[in-house]
XYZ file of C-alpha atoms in Angstrom:
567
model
C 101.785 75.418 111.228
C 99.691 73.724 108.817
C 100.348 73.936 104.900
C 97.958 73.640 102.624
C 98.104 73.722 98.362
C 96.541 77.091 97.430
C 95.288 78.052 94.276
C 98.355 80.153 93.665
C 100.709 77.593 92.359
C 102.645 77.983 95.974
C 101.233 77.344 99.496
C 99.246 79.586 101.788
C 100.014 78.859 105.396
C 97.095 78.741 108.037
C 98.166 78.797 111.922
C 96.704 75.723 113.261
C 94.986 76.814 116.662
C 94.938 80.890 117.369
C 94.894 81.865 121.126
C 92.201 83.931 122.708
C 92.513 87.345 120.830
C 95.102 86.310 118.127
C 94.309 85.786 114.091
C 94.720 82.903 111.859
C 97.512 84.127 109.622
C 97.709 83.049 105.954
C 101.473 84.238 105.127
C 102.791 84.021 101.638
C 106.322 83.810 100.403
C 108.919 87.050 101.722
C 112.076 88.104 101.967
C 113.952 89.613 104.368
C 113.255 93.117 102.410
C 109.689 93.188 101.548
C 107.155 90.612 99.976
C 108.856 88.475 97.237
C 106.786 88.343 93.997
C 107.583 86.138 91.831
C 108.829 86.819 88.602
C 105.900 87.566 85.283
C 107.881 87.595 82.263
C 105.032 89.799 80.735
C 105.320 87.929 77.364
C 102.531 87.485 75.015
C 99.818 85.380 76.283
C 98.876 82.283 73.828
C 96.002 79.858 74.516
C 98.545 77.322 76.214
C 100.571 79.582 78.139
C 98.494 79.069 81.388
C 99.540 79.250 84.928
C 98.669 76.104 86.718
C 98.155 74.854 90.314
C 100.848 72.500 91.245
C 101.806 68.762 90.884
C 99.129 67.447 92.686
C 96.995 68.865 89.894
C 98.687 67.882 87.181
C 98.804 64.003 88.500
C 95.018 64.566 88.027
C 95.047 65.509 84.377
C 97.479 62.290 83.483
C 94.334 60.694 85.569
C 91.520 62.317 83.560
C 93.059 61.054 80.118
C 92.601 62.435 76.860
C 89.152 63.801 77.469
C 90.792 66.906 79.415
C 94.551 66.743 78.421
C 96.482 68.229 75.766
C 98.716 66.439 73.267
C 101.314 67.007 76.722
C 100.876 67.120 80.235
C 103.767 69.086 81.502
C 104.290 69.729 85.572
C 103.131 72.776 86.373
C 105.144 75.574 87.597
C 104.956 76.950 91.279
C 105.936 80.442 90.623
C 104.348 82.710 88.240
C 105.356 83.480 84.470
C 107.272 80.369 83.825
C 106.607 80.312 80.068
C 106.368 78.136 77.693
C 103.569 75.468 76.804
C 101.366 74.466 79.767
C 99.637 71.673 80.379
C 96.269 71.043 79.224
C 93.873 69.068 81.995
C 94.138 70.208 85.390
C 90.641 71.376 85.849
C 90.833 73.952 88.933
C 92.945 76.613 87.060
C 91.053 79.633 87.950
C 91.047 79.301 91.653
C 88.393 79.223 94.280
C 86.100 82.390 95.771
C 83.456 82.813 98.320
C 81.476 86.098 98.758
C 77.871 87.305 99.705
C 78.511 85.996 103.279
C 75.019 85.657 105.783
C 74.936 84.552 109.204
C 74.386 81.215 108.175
C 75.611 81.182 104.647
C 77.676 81.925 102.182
C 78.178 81.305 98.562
C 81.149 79.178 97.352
C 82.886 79.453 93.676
C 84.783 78.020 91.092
C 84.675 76.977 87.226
C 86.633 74.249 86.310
C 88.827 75.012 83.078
C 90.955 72.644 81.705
C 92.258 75.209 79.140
C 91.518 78.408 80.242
C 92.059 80.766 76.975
C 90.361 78.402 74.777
C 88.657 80.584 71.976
C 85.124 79.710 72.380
C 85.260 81.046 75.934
C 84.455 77.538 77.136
C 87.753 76.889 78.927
C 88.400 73.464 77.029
C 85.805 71.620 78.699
C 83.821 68.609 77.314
C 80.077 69.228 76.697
C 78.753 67.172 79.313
C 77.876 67.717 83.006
C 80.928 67.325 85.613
C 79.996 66.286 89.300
C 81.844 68.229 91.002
C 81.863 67.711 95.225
C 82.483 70.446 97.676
C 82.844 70.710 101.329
C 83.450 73.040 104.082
C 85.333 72.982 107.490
C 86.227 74.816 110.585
C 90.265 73.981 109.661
C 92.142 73.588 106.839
C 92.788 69.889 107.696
C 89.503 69.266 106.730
C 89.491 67.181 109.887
C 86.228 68.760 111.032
C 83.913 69.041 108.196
C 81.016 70.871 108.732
C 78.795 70.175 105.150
C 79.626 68.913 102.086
C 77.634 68.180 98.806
C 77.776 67.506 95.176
C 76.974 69.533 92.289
C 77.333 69.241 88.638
C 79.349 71.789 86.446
C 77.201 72.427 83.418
C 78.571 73.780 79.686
C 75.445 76.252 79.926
C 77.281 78.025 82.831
C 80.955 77.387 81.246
C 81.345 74.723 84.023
C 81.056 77.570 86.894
C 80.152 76.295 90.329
C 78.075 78.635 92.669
C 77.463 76.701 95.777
C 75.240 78.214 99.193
C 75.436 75.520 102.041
C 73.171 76.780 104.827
C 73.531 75.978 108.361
C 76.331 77.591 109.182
C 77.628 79.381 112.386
C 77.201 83.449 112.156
C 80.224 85.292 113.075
C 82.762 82.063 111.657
C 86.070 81.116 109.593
C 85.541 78.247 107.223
C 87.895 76.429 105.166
C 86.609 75.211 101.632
C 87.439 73.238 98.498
C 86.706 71.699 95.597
C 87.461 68.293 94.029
C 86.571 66.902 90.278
C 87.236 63.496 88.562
C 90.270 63.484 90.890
C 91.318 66.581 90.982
C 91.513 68.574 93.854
C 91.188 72.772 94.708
C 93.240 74.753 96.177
C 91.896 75.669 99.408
C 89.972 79.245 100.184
C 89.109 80.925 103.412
C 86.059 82.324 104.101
C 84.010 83.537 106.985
C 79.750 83.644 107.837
C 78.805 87.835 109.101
C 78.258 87.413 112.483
C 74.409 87.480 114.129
C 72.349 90.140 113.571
C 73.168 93.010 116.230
C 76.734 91.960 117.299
C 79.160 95.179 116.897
C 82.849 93.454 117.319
C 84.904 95.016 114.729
C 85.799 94.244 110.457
C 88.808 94.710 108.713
C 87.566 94.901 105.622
C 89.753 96.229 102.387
C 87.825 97.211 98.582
C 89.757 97.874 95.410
C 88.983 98.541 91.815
C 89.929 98.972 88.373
C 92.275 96.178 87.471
C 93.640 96.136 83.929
C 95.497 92.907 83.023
C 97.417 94.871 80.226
C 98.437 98.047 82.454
C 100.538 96.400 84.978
C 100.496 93.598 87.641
C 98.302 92.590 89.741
C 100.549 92.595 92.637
C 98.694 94.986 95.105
C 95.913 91.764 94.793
C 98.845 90.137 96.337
C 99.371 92.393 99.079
C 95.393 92.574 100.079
C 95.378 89.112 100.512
C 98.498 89.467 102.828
C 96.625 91.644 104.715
C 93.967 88.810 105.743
C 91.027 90.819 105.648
C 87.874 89.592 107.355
C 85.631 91.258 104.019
C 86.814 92.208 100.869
C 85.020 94.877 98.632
C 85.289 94.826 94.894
C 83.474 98.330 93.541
C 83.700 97.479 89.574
C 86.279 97.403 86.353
C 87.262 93.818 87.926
C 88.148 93.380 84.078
C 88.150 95.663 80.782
C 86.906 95.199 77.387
C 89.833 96.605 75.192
C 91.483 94.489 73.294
C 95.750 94.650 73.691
C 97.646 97.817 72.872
C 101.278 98.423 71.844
C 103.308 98.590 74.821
C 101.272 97.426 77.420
C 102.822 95.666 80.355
C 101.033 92.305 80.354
C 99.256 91.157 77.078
C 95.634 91.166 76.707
C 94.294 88.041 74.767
C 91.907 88.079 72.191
C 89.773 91.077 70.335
C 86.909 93.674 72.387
C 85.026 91.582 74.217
C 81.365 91.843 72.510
C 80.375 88.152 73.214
C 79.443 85.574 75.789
C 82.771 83.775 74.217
C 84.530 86.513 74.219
C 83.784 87.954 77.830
C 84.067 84.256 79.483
C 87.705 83.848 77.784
C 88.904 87.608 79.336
C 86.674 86.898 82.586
C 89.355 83.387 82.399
C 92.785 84.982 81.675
C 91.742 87.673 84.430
C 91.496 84.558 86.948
C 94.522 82.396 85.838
C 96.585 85.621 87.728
C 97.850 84.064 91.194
C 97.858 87.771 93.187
C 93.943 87.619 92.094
C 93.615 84.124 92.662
C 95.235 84.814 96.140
C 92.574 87.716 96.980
C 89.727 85.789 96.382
C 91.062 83.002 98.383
C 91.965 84.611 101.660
C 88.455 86.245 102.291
C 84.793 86.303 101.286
C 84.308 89.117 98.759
C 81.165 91.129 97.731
C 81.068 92.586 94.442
C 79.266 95.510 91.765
C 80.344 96.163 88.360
C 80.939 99.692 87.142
C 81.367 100.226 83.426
C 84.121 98.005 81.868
C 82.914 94.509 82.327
C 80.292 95.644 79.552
C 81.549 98.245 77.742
C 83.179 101.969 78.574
C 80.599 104.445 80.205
C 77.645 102.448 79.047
C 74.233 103.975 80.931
C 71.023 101.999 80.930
C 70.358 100.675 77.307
C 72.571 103.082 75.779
C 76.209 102.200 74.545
C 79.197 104.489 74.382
C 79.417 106.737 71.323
C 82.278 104.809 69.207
C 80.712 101.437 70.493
C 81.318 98.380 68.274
C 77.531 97.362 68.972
C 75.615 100.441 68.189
C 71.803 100.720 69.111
C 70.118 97.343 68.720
C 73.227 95.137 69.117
C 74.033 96.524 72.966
C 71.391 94.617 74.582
C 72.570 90.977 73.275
C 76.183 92.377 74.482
C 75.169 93.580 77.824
C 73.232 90.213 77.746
C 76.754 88.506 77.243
C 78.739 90.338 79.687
C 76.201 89.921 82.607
C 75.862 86.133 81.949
C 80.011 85.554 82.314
C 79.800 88.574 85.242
C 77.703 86.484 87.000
C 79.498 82.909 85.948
C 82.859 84.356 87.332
C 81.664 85.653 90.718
C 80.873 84.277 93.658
C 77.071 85.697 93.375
C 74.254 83.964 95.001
C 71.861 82.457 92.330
C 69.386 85.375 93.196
C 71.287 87.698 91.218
C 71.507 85.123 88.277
C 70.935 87.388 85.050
C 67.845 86.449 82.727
C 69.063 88.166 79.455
C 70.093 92.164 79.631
C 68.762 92.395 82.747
C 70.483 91.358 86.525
C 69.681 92.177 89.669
C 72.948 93.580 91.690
C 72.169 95.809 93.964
C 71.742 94.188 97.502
C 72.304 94.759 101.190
C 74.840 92.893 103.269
C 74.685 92.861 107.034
C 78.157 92.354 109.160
C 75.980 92.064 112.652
C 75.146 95.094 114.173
C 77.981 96.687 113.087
C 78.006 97.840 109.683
C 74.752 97.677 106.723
C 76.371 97.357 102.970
C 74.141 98.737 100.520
C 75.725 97.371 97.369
C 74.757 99.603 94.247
C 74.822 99.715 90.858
C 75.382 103.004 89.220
C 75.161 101.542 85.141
C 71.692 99.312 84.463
C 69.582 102.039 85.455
C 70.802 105.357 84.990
C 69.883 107.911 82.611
C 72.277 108.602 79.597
C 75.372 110.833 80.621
C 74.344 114.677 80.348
C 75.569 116.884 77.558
C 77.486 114.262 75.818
C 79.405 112.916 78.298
C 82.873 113.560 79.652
C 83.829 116.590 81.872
C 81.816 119.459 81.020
C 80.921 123.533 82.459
C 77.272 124.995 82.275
C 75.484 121.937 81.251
C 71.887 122.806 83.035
C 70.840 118.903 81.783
C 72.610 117.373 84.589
C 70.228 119.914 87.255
C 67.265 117.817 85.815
C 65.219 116.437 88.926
C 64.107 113.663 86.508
C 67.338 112.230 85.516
C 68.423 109.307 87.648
C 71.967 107.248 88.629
C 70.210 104.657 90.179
C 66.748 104.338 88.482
C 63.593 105.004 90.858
C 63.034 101.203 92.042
C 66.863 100.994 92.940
C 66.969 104.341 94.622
C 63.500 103.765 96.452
C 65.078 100.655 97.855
C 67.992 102.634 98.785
C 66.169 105.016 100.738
C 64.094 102.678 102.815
C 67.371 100.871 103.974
C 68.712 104.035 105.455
C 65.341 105.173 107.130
C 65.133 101.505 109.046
C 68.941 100.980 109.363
C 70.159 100.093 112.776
C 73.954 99.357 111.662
C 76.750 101.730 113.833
C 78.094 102.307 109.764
C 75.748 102.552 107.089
C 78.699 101.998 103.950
C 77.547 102.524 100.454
C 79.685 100.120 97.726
C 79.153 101.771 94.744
C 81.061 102.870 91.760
C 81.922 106.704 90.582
C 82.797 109.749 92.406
C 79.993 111.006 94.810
C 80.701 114.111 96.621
C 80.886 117.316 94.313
C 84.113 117.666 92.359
C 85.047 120.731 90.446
C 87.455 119.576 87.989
C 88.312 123.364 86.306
C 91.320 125.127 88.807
C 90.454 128.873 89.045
C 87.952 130.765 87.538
C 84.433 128.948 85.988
C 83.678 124.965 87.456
C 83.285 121.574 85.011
C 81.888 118.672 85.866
C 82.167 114.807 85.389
C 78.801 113.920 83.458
C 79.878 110.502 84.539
C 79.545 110.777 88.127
C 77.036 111.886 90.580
C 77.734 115.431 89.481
C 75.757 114.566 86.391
C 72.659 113.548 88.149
C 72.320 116.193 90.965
C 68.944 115.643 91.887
C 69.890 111.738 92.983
C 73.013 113.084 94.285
C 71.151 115.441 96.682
C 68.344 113.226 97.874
C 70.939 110.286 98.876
C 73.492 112.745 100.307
C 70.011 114.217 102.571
C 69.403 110.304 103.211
C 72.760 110.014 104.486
C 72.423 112.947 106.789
C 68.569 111.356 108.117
C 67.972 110.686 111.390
C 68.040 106.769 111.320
C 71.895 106.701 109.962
C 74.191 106.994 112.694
C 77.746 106.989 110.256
C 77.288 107.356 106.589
C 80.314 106.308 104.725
C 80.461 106.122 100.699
C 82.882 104.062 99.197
C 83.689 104.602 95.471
C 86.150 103.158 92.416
C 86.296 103.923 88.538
C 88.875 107.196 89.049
C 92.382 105.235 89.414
C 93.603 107.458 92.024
C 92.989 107.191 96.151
C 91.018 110.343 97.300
C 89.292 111.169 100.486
C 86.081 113.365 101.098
C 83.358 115.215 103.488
C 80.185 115.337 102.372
C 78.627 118.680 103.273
C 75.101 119.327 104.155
C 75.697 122.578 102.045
C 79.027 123.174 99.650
C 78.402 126.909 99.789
C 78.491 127.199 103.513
C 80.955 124.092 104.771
C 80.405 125.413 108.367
C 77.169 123.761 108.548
C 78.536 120.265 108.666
C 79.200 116.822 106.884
C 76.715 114.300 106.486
C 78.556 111.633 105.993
C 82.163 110.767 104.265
C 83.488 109.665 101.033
C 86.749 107.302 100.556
C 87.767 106.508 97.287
C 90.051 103.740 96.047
C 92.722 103.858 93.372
C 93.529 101.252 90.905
C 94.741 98.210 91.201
C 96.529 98.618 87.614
C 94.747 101.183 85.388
C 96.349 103.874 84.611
C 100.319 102.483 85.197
C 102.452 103.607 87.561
C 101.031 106.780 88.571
C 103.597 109.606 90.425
C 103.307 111.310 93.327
C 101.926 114.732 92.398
C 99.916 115.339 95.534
C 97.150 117.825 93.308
C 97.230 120.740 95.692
C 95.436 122.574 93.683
C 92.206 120.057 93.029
C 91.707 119.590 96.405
C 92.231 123.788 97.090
C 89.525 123.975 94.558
C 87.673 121.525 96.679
C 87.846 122.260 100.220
C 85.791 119.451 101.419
C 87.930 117.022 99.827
C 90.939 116.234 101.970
C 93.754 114.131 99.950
C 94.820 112.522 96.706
C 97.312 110.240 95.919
C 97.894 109.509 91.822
C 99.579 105.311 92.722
C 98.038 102.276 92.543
C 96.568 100.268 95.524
C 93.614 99.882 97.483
C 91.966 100.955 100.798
C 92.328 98.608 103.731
C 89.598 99.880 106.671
C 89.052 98.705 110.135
C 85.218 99.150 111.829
C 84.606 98.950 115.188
C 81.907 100.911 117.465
C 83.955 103.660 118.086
C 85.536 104.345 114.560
C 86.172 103.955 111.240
C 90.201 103.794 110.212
C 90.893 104.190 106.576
C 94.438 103.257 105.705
C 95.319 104.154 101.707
C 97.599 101.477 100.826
C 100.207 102.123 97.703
C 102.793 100.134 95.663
C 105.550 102.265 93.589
C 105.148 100.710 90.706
C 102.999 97.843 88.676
C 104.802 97.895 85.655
C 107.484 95.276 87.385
C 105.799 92.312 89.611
C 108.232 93.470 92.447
C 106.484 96.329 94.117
C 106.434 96.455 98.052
C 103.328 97.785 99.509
C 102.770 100.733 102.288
C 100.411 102.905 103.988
C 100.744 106.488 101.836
C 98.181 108.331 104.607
C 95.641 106.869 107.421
C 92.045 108.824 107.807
C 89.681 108.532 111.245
C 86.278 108.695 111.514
C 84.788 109.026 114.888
C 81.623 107.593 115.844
C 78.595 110.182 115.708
C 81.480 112.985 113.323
C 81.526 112.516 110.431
C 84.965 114.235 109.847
C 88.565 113.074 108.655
C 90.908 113.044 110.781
C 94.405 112.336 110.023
C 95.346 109.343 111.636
């Protein structure tokens, strides 16, 4: 069993050489009872409380001398929430990522930040260029190293690092890391789709929603432990707000409305080991939804009470999609130029499944009748009003008519099969979702049900609470069919705790929706030609950092049926 320092401040283990039909396993820490956490106190955050890498790291920053280190260079802590003053030098301290994986590529991350909370957002870096040199193996001795390369870390990009060696293998696990003026990564995991038309199979788990203040991270924690082959991230990877009384974990700094102010949150966000832990385990692709900007923002238009009314909100949308993109592992195509960023893309995993990765905000219309959950608003039965803007949707709708993938999955943000939200008598509506554009809702959903998409799955976020849907051809006569199904993830933190009210009476108001689940989590799914398995993973609680995790309900999808099953 090889051991190698992970980003997390303690070690992920790799098995060394996996028989014929057996995994690598990364394992983290456990007891005897469930997965140990280690302890967050949950204090107030300052600008030096940072959680750092290990000692390895902080022998670096007594080697990179007073250009990167503090007035002390303490060693850094290997469990989480330690307290106290941290050191100020070790460069690596938000971890390593890879995402946007190709049969012959894939994009590596990291920013180096020697002090991540600094207030200018900058992450206490010197205003000069950093070399920084990468490389990438097929083990995590780095015996066997496949490419490697050096790049330089620029202030302009807060010292981010998006790297896309070509060359690769299709269908392969790579090891990856990072080293800077002596310093040295953690080490991430990440794997190439396999060639175009293989089918094999993809265990593959998405989450949302993850407010630092409303709890911990520590269903992150569990995802990684899970060792997907794919992770899915379907928006609110961080929130604006500034911190509220009585909030778990302490936010730092005011609403983020600039660059400096959105690269510091994007930063504390990262310093969190369960998150660093996801990101290292498995290449991730990623959307926003509304809070990495602002909440409910559509198009050009700002929320209602926004601190950057009318002309202000493009300079802040501006802001938030140049740290967005400095924070994820994002392939320098989708580098923003101003307000404007092109997200939306389409991710093959061989033959087997065809990601269509959407975003829902940049080009929609504004939110009918005002916004928020409304009854008898004719605005939202406009066939001009848009979620996804004509280009966007156009682009959609060839991708289904040529697709050739066994699952055609669409990452995406808010709720897309019809939800009545008013029990009884009379119907409302979320003006948010795709019930507030019904004329985009109804020519994807018809997409979905075309004769060029074999399985038409719709993933979806932004609601903090795990539900499961059929998509019917017609919701007044569910007899006709499904064309496709809908599985939506809770939380990851928003919204606390949650309880276990199973909402019998939403889904009896919705027939064609098939469960709910009000705890926080994410969905872990397994593809292969035959089936789609949905498994809705929960942890009691996020308000402690000591939450087990477990399988609340399992869903099957047949090949060719689109129709729950339990499983």
């Amino acid at each position: 069993m090889a051991v190698r320092n992970s980003p997390l401040g303690h070690a992920i283990r790799f098995s060394r050489s996996p028989s014929r039909g057996h995994r690598r396993t990364a394992s983290l820490p456990t007891t005897a009872e469930e997965p140990s956490v280690p302890a967050d106190s949950g204090k107030s955050v300052s600008r030096r409380s940072v959680l750092l890498g290990g000692a390895s790291a902080t022998a670096a920053a007594v080697a990179l001398g007073a250009e990167f280190a503090g007035p002390r260079v303490a060693r850094a802590a290997a469990t989480r929430g330690a307290g106290g003053p941290g050191p100020k030098g070790p460069l690596f301290n938000l971890g390593v990522a890879s995402g946007d994986p190709l049969p012959d590529s894939v994009v590596l991350w990291t920013r180096l930040a020697a002090d991540p909370l600094a207030a200018d957002g900058l992450g206490g870096m010197p205003d000069r260029r950093i070399p920084v040199d990468w490389e990438i193996a097929t083990d995590e001795r780095f015996t066997r190293i496949v490419r490697r390369g050096t790049v330089d870390a620029v202030r302009e990009s807060a010292h981010s690092v998006h790297v896309e060696p070509a060359g690769l293998r299709p269908g392969t696990e790579y090891f990856y890391r990072f080293r800077a003026r002596g310093a040295v990564s953690g080490t991430g995991r990440t794997r190439t789709s396999p060639a175009p038309g293989t089918l094999g199979e993809l265990t593959m788990c998405f989450a949302s929603c993850s407010h630092y203040g409303e709890g911990h991270f520590t269903a992150y924690r569990h995802l990684a432990a899970d060792e997907p082959g794919l992770v899915l991230h379907l928006g609110d990877y961080q929130y604006e707000y500034a911190a509220k009384a009585g909030e778990v974990r302490t936010v730092f700094g005011p609403e983020t409305t600039t660059l400096a102010g959105y690269r510091q949150r994007h930063a504390q966000y990262k310093t969190d080991l369960d998150l660093q832990a996801a990101h290292a385990v498995a290449p991730w692709l990623v959307v926003w939804d509304d809070h990495e900007t602002e909440n409910n923002w559509a198009g050009d238009v700002p929320e209602e009470s926004s601190q950057t009314p009318g002309a202000k909100f493009p300079p802040r949308r501006a802001a938030a999609f140049q740290a967005y993109y400095e924070n994820m592992p994002l392939r320098s195509t989708a580098k923003p130029s101003g307000p404007d960023m092109r997200l939306y893309r389409r991710i093959g995993w061989g033959g087997l499944v065809g990601f269509h990765m959407l975003d829902t905000r940049q080009y929609r219309d504004d939110q009918a009748c005002g916004d928020g959950n409304q009854s008898g608003c004719a605005q939202r039965l406009d066939p001009e009003r848009t979620i996804t803007g004509a280009e966007q949707e156009k682009w959609l709708l060839d991708g289904l008519a040529r697709s050739t993938a066994r699952w055609d999955v669409l990452g995406q943000q808010v709720f897309f099969a019809r939800r009545d939200n008013t029990v009884g008598e009379g119907s409302s509506y979320s003006m948010d979702a795709w019930d507030g554009y019904v004329a985009s809702q109804d020519r994807i959903a018809a997409a979905l049900g075309g004769p060029r998409v074999r399985n038409g799955v719709v993933l979806t976020g932004d609601v903090h609470r795990h539900w499961a849907a059929e998509i019917p051809r017609d919701y007044a006569d569910l007899s006709a069919g499904n064309v496709a199904t809908e599985l939506v993830t809770t939380s990851i933190t928003s919204g606390g705790d949650g309880d276990d009210d199973p909402n019998r009476a939403a889904l009896d108001e919705n027939p064609h929706i098939k469960y709910h689940k009000n705890r926080r989590g994410y969905v872990r799914t397994k593809f292969t030609r035959n089936e789609l398995r949905a498994d809705f993973r929960t942890v009691a609680r996020v308000s402690k950092p000591d939450a087990g995790v477990g399988t609340d309900t399992g869903f099957v999808v047949r090949d060719g049926d689109p129709v729950l099953r339990r499983a």
